[in-house]
GROMACS .gro file of C-alpha atoms in nm:
model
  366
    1UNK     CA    1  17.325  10.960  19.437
    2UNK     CA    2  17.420  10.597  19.514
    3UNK     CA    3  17.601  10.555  19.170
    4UNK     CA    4  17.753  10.879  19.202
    5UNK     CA    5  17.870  10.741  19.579
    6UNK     CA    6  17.984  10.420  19.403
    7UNK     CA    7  18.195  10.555  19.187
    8UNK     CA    8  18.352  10.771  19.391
    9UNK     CA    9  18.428  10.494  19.684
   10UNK     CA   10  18.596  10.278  19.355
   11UNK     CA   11  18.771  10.547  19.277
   12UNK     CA   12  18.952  10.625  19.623
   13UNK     CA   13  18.964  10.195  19.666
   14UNK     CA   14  19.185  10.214  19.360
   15UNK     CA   15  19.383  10.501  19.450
   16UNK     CA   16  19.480  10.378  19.792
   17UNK     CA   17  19.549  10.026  19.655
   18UNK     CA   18  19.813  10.175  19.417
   19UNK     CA   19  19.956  10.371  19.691
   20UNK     CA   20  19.950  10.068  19.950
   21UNK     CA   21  20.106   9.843  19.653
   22UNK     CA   22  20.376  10.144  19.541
   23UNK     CA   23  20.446  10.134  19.892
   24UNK     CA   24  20.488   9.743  19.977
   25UNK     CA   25  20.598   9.631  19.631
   26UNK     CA   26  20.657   9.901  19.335
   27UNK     CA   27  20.594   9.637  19.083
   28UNK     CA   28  20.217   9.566  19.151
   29UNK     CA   29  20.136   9.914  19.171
   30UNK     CA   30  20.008   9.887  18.820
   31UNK     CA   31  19.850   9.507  18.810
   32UNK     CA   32  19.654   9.521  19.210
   33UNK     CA   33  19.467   9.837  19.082
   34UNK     CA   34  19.359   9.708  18.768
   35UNK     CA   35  19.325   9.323  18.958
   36UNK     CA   36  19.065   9.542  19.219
   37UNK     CA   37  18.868   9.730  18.936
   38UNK     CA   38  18.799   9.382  18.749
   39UNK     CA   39  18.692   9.248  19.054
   40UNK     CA   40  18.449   9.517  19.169
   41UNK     CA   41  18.307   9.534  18.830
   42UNK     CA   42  18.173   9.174  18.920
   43UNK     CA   43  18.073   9.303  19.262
   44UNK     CA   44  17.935   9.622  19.165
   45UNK     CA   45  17.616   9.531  18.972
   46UNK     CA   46  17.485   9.232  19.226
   47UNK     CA   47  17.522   9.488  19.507
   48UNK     CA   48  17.359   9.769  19.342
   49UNK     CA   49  17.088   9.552  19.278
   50UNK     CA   50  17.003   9.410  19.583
   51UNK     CA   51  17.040   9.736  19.784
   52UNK     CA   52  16.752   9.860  19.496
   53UNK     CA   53  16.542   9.599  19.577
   54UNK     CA   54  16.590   9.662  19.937
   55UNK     CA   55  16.503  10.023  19.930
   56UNK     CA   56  16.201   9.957  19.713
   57UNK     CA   57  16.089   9.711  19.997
   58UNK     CA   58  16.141   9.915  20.253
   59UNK     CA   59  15.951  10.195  20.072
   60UNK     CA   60  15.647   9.932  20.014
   61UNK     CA   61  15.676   9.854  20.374
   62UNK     CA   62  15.685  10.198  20.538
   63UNK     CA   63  15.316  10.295  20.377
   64UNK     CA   64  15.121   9.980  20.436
   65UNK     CA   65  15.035  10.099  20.801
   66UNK     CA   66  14.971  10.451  20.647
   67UNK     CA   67  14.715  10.260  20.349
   68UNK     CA   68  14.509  10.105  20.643
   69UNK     CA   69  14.438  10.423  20.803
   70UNK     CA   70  14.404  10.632  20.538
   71UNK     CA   71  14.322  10.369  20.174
   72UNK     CA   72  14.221  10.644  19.958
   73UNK     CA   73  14.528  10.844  20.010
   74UNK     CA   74  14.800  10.595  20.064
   75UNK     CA   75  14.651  10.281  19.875
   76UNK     CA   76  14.789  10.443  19.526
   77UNK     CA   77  15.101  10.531  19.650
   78UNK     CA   78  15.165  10.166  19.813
   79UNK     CA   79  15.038  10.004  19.481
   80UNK     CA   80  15.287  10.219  19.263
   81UNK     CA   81  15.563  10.122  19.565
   82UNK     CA   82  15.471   9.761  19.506
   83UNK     CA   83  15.493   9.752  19.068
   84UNK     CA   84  15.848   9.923  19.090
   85UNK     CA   85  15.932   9.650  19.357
   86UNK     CA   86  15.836   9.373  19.128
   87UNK     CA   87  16.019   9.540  18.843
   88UNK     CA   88  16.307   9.524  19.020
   89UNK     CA   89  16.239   9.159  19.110
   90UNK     CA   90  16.212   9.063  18.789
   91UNK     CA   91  16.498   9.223  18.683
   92UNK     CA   92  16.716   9.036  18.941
   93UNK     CA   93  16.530   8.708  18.745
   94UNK     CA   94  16.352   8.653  19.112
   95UNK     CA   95  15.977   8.547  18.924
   96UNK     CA   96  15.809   8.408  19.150
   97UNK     CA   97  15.855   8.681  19.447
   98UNK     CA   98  15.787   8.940  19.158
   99UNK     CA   99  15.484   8.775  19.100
  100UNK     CA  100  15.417   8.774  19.530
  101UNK     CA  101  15.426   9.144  19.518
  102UNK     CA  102  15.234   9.189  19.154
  103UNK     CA  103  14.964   8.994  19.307
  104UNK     CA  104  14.964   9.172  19.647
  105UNK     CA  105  14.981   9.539  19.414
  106UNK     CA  106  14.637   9.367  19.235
  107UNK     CA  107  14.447   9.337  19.571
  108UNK     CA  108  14.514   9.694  19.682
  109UNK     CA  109  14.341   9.823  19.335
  110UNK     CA  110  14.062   9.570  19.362
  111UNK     CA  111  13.978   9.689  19.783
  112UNK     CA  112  14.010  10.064  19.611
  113UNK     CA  113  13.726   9.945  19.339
  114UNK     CA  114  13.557   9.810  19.599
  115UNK     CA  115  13.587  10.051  19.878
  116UNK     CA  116  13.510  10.365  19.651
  117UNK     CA  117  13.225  10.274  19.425
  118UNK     CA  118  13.154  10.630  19.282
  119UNK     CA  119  13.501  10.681  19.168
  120UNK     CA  120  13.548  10.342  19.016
  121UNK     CA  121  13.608  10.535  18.708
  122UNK     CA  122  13.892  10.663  18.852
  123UNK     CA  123  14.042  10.346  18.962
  124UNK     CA  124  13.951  10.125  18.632
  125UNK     CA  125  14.266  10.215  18.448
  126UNK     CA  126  14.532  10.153  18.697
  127UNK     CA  127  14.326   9.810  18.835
  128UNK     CA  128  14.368   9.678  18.413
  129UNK     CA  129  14.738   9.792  18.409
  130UNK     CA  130  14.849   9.615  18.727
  131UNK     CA  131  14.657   9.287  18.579
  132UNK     CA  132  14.836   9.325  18.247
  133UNK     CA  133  15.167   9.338  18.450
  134UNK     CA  134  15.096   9.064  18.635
  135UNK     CA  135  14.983   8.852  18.338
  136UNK     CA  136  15.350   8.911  18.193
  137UNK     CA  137  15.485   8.768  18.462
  138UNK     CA  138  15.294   8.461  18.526
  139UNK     CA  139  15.380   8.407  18.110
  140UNK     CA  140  15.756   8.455  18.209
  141UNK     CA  141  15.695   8.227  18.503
  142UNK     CA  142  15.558   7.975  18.257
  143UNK     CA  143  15.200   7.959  18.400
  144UNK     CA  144  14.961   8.029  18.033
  145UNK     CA  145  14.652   7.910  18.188
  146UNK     CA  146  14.701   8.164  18.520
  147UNK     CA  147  14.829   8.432  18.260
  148UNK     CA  148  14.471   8.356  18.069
  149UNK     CA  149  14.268   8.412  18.366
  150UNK     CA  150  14.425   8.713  18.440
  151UNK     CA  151  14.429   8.837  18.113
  152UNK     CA  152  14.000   8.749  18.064
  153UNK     CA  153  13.951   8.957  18.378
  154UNK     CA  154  14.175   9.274  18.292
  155UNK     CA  155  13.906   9.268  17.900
  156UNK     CA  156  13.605   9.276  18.128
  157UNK     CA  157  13.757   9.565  18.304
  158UNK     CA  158  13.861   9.769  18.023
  159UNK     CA  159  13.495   9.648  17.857
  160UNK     CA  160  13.371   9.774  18.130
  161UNK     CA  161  13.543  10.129  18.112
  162UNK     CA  162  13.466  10.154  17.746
  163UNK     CA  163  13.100  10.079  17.747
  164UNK     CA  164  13.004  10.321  18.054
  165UNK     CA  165  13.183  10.598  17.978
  166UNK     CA  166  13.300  10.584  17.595
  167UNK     CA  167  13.639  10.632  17.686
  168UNK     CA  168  13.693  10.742  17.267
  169UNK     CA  169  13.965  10.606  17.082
  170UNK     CA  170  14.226  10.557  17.338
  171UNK     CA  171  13.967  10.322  17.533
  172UNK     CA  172  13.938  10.185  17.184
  173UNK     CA  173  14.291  10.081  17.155
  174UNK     CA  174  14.351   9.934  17.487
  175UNK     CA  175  14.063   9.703  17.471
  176UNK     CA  176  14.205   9.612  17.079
  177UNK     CA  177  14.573   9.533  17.268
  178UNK     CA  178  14.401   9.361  17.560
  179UNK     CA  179  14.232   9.139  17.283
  180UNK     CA  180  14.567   9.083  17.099
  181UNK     CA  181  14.734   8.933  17.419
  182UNK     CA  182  14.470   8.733  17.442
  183UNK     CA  183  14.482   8.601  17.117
  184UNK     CA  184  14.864   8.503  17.199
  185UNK     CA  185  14.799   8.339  17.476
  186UNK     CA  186  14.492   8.131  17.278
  187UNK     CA  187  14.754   8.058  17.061
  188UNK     CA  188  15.008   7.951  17.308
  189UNK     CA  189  14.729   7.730  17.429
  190UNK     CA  190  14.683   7.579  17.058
  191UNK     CA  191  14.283   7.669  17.055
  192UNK     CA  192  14.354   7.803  16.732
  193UNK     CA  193  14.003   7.896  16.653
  194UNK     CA  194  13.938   8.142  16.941
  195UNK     CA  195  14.274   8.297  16.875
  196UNK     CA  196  14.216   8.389  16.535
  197UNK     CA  197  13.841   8.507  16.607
  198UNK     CA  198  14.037   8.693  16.939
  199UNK     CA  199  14.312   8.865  16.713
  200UNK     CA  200  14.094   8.948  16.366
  201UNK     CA  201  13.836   9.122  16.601
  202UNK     CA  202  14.109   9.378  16.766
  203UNK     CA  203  14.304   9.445  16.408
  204UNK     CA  204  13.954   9.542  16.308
  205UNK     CA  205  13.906   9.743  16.575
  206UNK     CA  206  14.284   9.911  16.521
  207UNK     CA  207  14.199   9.946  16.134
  208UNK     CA  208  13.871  10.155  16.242
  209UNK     CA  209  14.070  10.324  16.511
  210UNK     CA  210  14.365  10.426  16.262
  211UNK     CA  211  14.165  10.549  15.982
  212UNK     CA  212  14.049  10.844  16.190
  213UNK     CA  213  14.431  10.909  16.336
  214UNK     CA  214  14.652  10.707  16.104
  215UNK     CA  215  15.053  10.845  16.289
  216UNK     CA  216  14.866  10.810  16.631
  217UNK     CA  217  14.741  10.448  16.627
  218UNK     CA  218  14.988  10.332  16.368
  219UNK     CA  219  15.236  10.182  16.644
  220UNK     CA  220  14.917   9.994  16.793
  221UNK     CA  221  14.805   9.862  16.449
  222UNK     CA  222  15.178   9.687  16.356
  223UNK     CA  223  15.158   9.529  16.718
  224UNK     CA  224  14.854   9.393  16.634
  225UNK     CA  225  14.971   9.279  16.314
  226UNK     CA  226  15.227   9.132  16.452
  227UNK     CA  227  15.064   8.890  16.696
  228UNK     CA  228  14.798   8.817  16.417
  229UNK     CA  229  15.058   8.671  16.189
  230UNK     CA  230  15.192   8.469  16.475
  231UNK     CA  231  14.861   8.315  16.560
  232UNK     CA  232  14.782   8.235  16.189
  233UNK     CA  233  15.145   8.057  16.178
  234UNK     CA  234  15.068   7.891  16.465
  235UNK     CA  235  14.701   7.765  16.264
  236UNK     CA  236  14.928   7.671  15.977
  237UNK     CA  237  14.815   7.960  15.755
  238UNK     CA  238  15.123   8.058  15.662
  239UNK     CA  239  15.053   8.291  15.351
  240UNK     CA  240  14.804   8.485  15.570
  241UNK     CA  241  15.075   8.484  15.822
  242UNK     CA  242  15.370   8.608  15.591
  243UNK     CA  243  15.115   8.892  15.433
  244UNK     CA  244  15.008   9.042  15.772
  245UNK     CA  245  15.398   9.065  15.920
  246UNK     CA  246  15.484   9.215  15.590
  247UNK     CA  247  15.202   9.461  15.637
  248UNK     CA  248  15.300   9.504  15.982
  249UNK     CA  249  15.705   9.584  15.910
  250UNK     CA  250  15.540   9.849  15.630
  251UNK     CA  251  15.360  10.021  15.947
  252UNK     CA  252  15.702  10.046  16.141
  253UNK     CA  253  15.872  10.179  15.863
  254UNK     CA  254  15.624  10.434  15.833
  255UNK     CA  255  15.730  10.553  16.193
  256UNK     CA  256  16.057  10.519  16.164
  257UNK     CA  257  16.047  10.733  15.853
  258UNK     CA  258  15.761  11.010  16.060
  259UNK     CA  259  15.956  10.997  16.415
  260UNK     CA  260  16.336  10.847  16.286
  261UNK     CA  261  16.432  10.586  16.567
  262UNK     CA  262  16.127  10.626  16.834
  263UNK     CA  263  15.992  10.288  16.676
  264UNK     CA  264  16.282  10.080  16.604
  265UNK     CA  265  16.259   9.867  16.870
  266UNK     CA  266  15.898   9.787  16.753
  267UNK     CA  267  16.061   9.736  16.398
  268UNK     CA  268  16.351   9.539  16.542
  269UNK     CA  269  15.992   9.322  16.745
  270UNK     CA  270  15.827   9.273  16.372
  271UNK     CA  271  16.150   9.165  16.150
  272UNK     CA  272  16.184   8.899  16.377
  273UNK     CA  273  15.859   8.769  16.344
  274UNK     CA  274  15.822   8.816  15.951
  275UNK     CA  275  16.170   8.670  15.925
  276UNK     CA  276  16.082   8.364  16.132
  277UNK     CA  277  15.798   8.293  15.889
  278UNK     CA  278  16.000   8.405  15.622
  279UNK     CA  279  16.264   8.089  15.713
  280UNK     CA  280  16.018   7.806  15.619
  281UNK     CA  281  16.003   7.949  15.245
  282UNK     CA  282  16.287   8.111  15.197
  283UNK     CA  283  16.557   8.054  15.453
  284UNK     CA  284  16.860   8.282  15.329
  285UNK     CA  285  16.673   8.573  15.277
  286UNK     CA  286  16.500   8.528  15.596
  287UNK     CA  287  16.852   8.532  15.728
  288UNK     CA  288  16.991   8.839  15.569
  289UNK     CA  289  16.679   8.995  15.656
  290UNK     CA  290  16.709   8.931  16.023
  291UNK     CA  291  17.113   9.027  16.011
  292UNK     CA  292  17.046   9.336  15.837
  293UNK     CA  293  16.816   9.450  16.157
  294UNK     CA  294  17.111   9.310  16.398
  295UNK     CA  295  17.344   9.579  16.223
  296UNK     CA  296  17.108   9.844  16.179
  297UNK     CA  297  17.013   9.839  16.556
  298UNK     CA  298  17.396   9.796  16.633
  299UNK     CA  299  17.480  10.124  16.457
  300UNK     CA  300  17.162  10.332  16.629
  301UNK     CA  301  17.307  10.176  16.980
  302UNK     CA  302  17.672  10.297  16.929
  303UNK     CA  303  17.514  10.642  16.892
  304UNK     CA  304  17.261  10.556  17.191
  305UNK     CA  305  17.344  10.246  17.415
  306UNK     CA  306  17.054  10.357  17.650
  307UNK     CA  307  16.776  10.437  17.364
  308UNK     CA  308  16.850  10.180  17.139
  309UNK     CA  309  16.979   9.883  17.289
  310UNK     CA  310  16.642   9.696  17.374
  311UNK     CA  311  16.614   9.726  16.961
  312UNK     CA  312  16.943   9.526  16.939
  313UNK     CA  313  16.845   9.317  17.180
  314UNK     CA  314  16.525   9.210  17.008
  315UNK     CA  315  16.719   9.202  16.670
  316UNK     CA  316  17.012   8.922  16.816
  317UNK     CA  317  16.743   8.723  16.971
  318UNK     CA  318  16.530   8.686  16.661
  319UNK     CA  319  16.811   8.655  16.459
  320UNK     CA  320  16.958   8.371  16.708
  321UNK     CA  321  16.613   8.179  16.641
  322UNK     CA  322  16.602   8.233  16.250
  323UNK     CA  323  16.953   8.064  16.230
  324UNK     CA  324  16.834   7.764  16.450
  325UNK     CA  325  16.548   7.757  16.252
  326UNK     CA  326  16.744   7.771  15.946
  327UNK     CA  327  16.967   7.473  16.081
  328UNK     CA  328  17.274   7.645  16.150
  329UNK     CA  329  17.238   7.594  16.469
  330UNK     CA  330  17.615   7.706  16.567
  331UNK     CA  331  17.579   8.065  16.451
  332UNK     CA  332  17.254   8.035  16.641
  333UNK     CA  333  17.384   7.940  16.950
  334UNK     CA  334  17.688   8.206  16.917
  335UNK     CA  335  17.452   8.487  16.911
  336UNK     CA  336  17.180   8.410  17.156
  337UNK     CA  337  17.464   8.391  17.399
  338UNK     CA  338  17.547   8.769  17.257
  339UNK     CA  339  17.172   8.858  17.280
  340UNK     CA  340  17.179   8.691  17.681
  341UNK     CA  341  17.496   8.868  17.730
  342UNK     CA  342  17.403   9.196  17.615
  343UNK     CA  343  17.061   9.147  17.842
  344UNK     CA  344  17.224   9.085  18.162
  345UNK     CA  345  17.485   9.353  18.084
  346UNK     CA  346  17.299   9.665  18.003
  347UNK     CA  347  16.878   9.571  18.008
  348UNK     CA  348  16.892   9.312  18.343
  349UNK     CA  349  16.456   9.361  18.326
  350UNK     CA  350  16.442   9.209  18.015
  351UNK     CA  351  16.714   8.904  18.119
  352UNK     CA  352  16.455   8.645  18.180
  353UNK     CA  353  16.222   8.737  17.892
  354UNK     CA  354  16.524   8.689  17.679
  355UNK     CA  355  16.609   8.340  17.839
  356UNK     CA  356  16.231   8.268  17.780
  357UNK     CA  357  16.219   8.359  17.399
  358UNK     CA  358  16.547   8.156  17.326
  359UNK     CA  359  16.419   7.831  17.515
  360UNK     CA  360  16.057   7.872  17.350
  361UNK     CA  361  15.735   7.893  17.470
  362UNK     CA  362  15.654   7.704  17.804
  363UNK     CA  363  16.036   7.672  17.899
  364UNK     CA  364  16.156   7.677  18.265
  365UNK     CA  365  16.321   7.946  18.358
  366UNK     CA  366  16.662   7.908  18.432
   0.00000   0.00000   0.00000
């Protein structure tokens, strides 16, 4: 409803600006008009942005007095209120108050664990989902050890979940995925060891999942793969790196070939990574192999800008890093601005992990 209004307050702006300029001065009543639309489309986003995040605060704000009368009703609801609010944050590249209200959404699920003991069953799942969110952030934030913390807590909850209730192979999963993370962030960290112990225990876990429901679990398995060959890169094992992301492109291709383009952002995710290990044996295939991804996620986003262009997104930005990597450092350069331009243009939530992934690891925001 508020894009619809936007659009239709441009729309009259324009109109009476050519009629005002026809009227005053014939000859601009072609160039004010198209002067006014160029400017509002500068205007436009910022505003509609900040009157999002507005309305998302005020909706956090209007059922915290309800939560404290009523927890078990209104506690969820303020919680949900409060992850859509940091989204939004985020989005707008505003970390650290994203993180304020993440953290704020994390206490509300631990007083419902607390305050309703016999259905902490209940409440398990949405307290380990609110820590994983928040453990993104503090990574985008550049805080690893905080994001580690976090990150051991939200595996003792879904531990927890799996070993009182045998949650079956979903349960399974999530505490394989919670595992991965935490072997990135081990990695990140350079304790090598623990993050190769961390990541071979969940792809054993996915392989056992898998085997008993090979299309379900298969997207699970390549993520896993996936951060497994970046940890063993990051250990220096870079055969047993290069043989996992290979493995772990197969498993997308599988998808993409069972459900056509619900996976290629995934596949777009795991190119990168076997291409960037690729580059320190073999630099110009690495580099066609990352290009070819740029154009095939191109193509699928002139057919669907809104389904497809995270895909290109994560196909510029790996490609960006496997030409820096590769030393051409220009065509590098040239595309990670594409891949930052594209970001803030049509996918504003993933802006700053963009920024992040070009600067490396650890880099300040900007």
């Amino acid at each position: 409803m508020m894009r619809s209004c936007a659009v239709m307050a441009l729309l009259g702006l324009v109109a009476g600006t050519a009629l005002i300029s026809f009227i005053v001065w014939p000859g601009w009543a072609t160039v004010l008009p198209f002067a006014v639309v160029i400017g509002l489309g500068w205007l436009l986003p910022p505003i509609w942005k900040w009157w999002r995040i507005r309305k998302l605060a005020a909706t956090a704000d209007s059922l915290r007095a309800p939560s404290q009368a009523d927890p078990e009703r209104y506690l969820p609801q303020l919680a949900t209120a409060l992850d859509q609010h940091a989204r939004a944050l985020l989005g707008a590249g505003r970390v650290e108050q994203a993180l304020k209200a993440s953290a704020e959404r994390i206490g509300h699920h631990r007083s419902l664990l607390d305050s309703a003991p016999d259905r902490r069953r209940e409440h398990l799942d949405g307290f380990a989902e609110a820590l994983d969110a928040h453990r993104g952030m503090l990574q985008l934030a550049g805080r690893p050890q905080e994001a580690l913390e976090v990150n051991a807590e939200a595996l003792r909850i879904r531990r927890e979940g799996l070993g009182q209730w045998r949650g079956g192979p979903d349960y399974e999963r999530d505490v394989a995925m919670t595992l991965a993370t935490r072997a990135s962030l081990l990695s990140v960290a350079a304790r090598h060891d623990e993050a190769l112990a961390a990541s071979q225990e969940a792809l054993t876990a996915l392989r056992t999942i898998s085997a008993r429901d090979d299309h379900r679990y298969l997207p699970a398995l390549a993520g896993v793969l996936d951060i497994r060959a970046t940890c063993e890169l990051a250990a220096g094992r870079e055969q047993d790196a290069l043989t996992d992301a290979q493995e772990a492109v197969e498993c997308c291709e599988r998808l993409i070939n069972l459900y056509r383009g619900e996976y290629l952002h995934l596949l777009a995710r795991v190119s990168g990574t076997h291409a960037k290990i690729l580059c320190r044996t073999d630099p110009d295939e690495a580099i066609s192999s990352s290009g070819r991804m740029v154009q095939v996620t191109q193509s699928a986003a002139r057919q669907d800008a809104l389904a497809y262009t995270p895909a290109l997104l994560s196909a510029l930005t790996a490609h960006a890093l496997v030409l820096s990597a590769a030393g051409r450092t220009r065509d590098g350069r040239r595309i990670a601005r594409k891949a930052l331009a594209l970001s803030r243009r049509a996918v504003p939530e993933l802006l700053v992990q963009t920024r992040q992934q070009l600067a490396g690891p650890g880099a300040a925001i900007p």
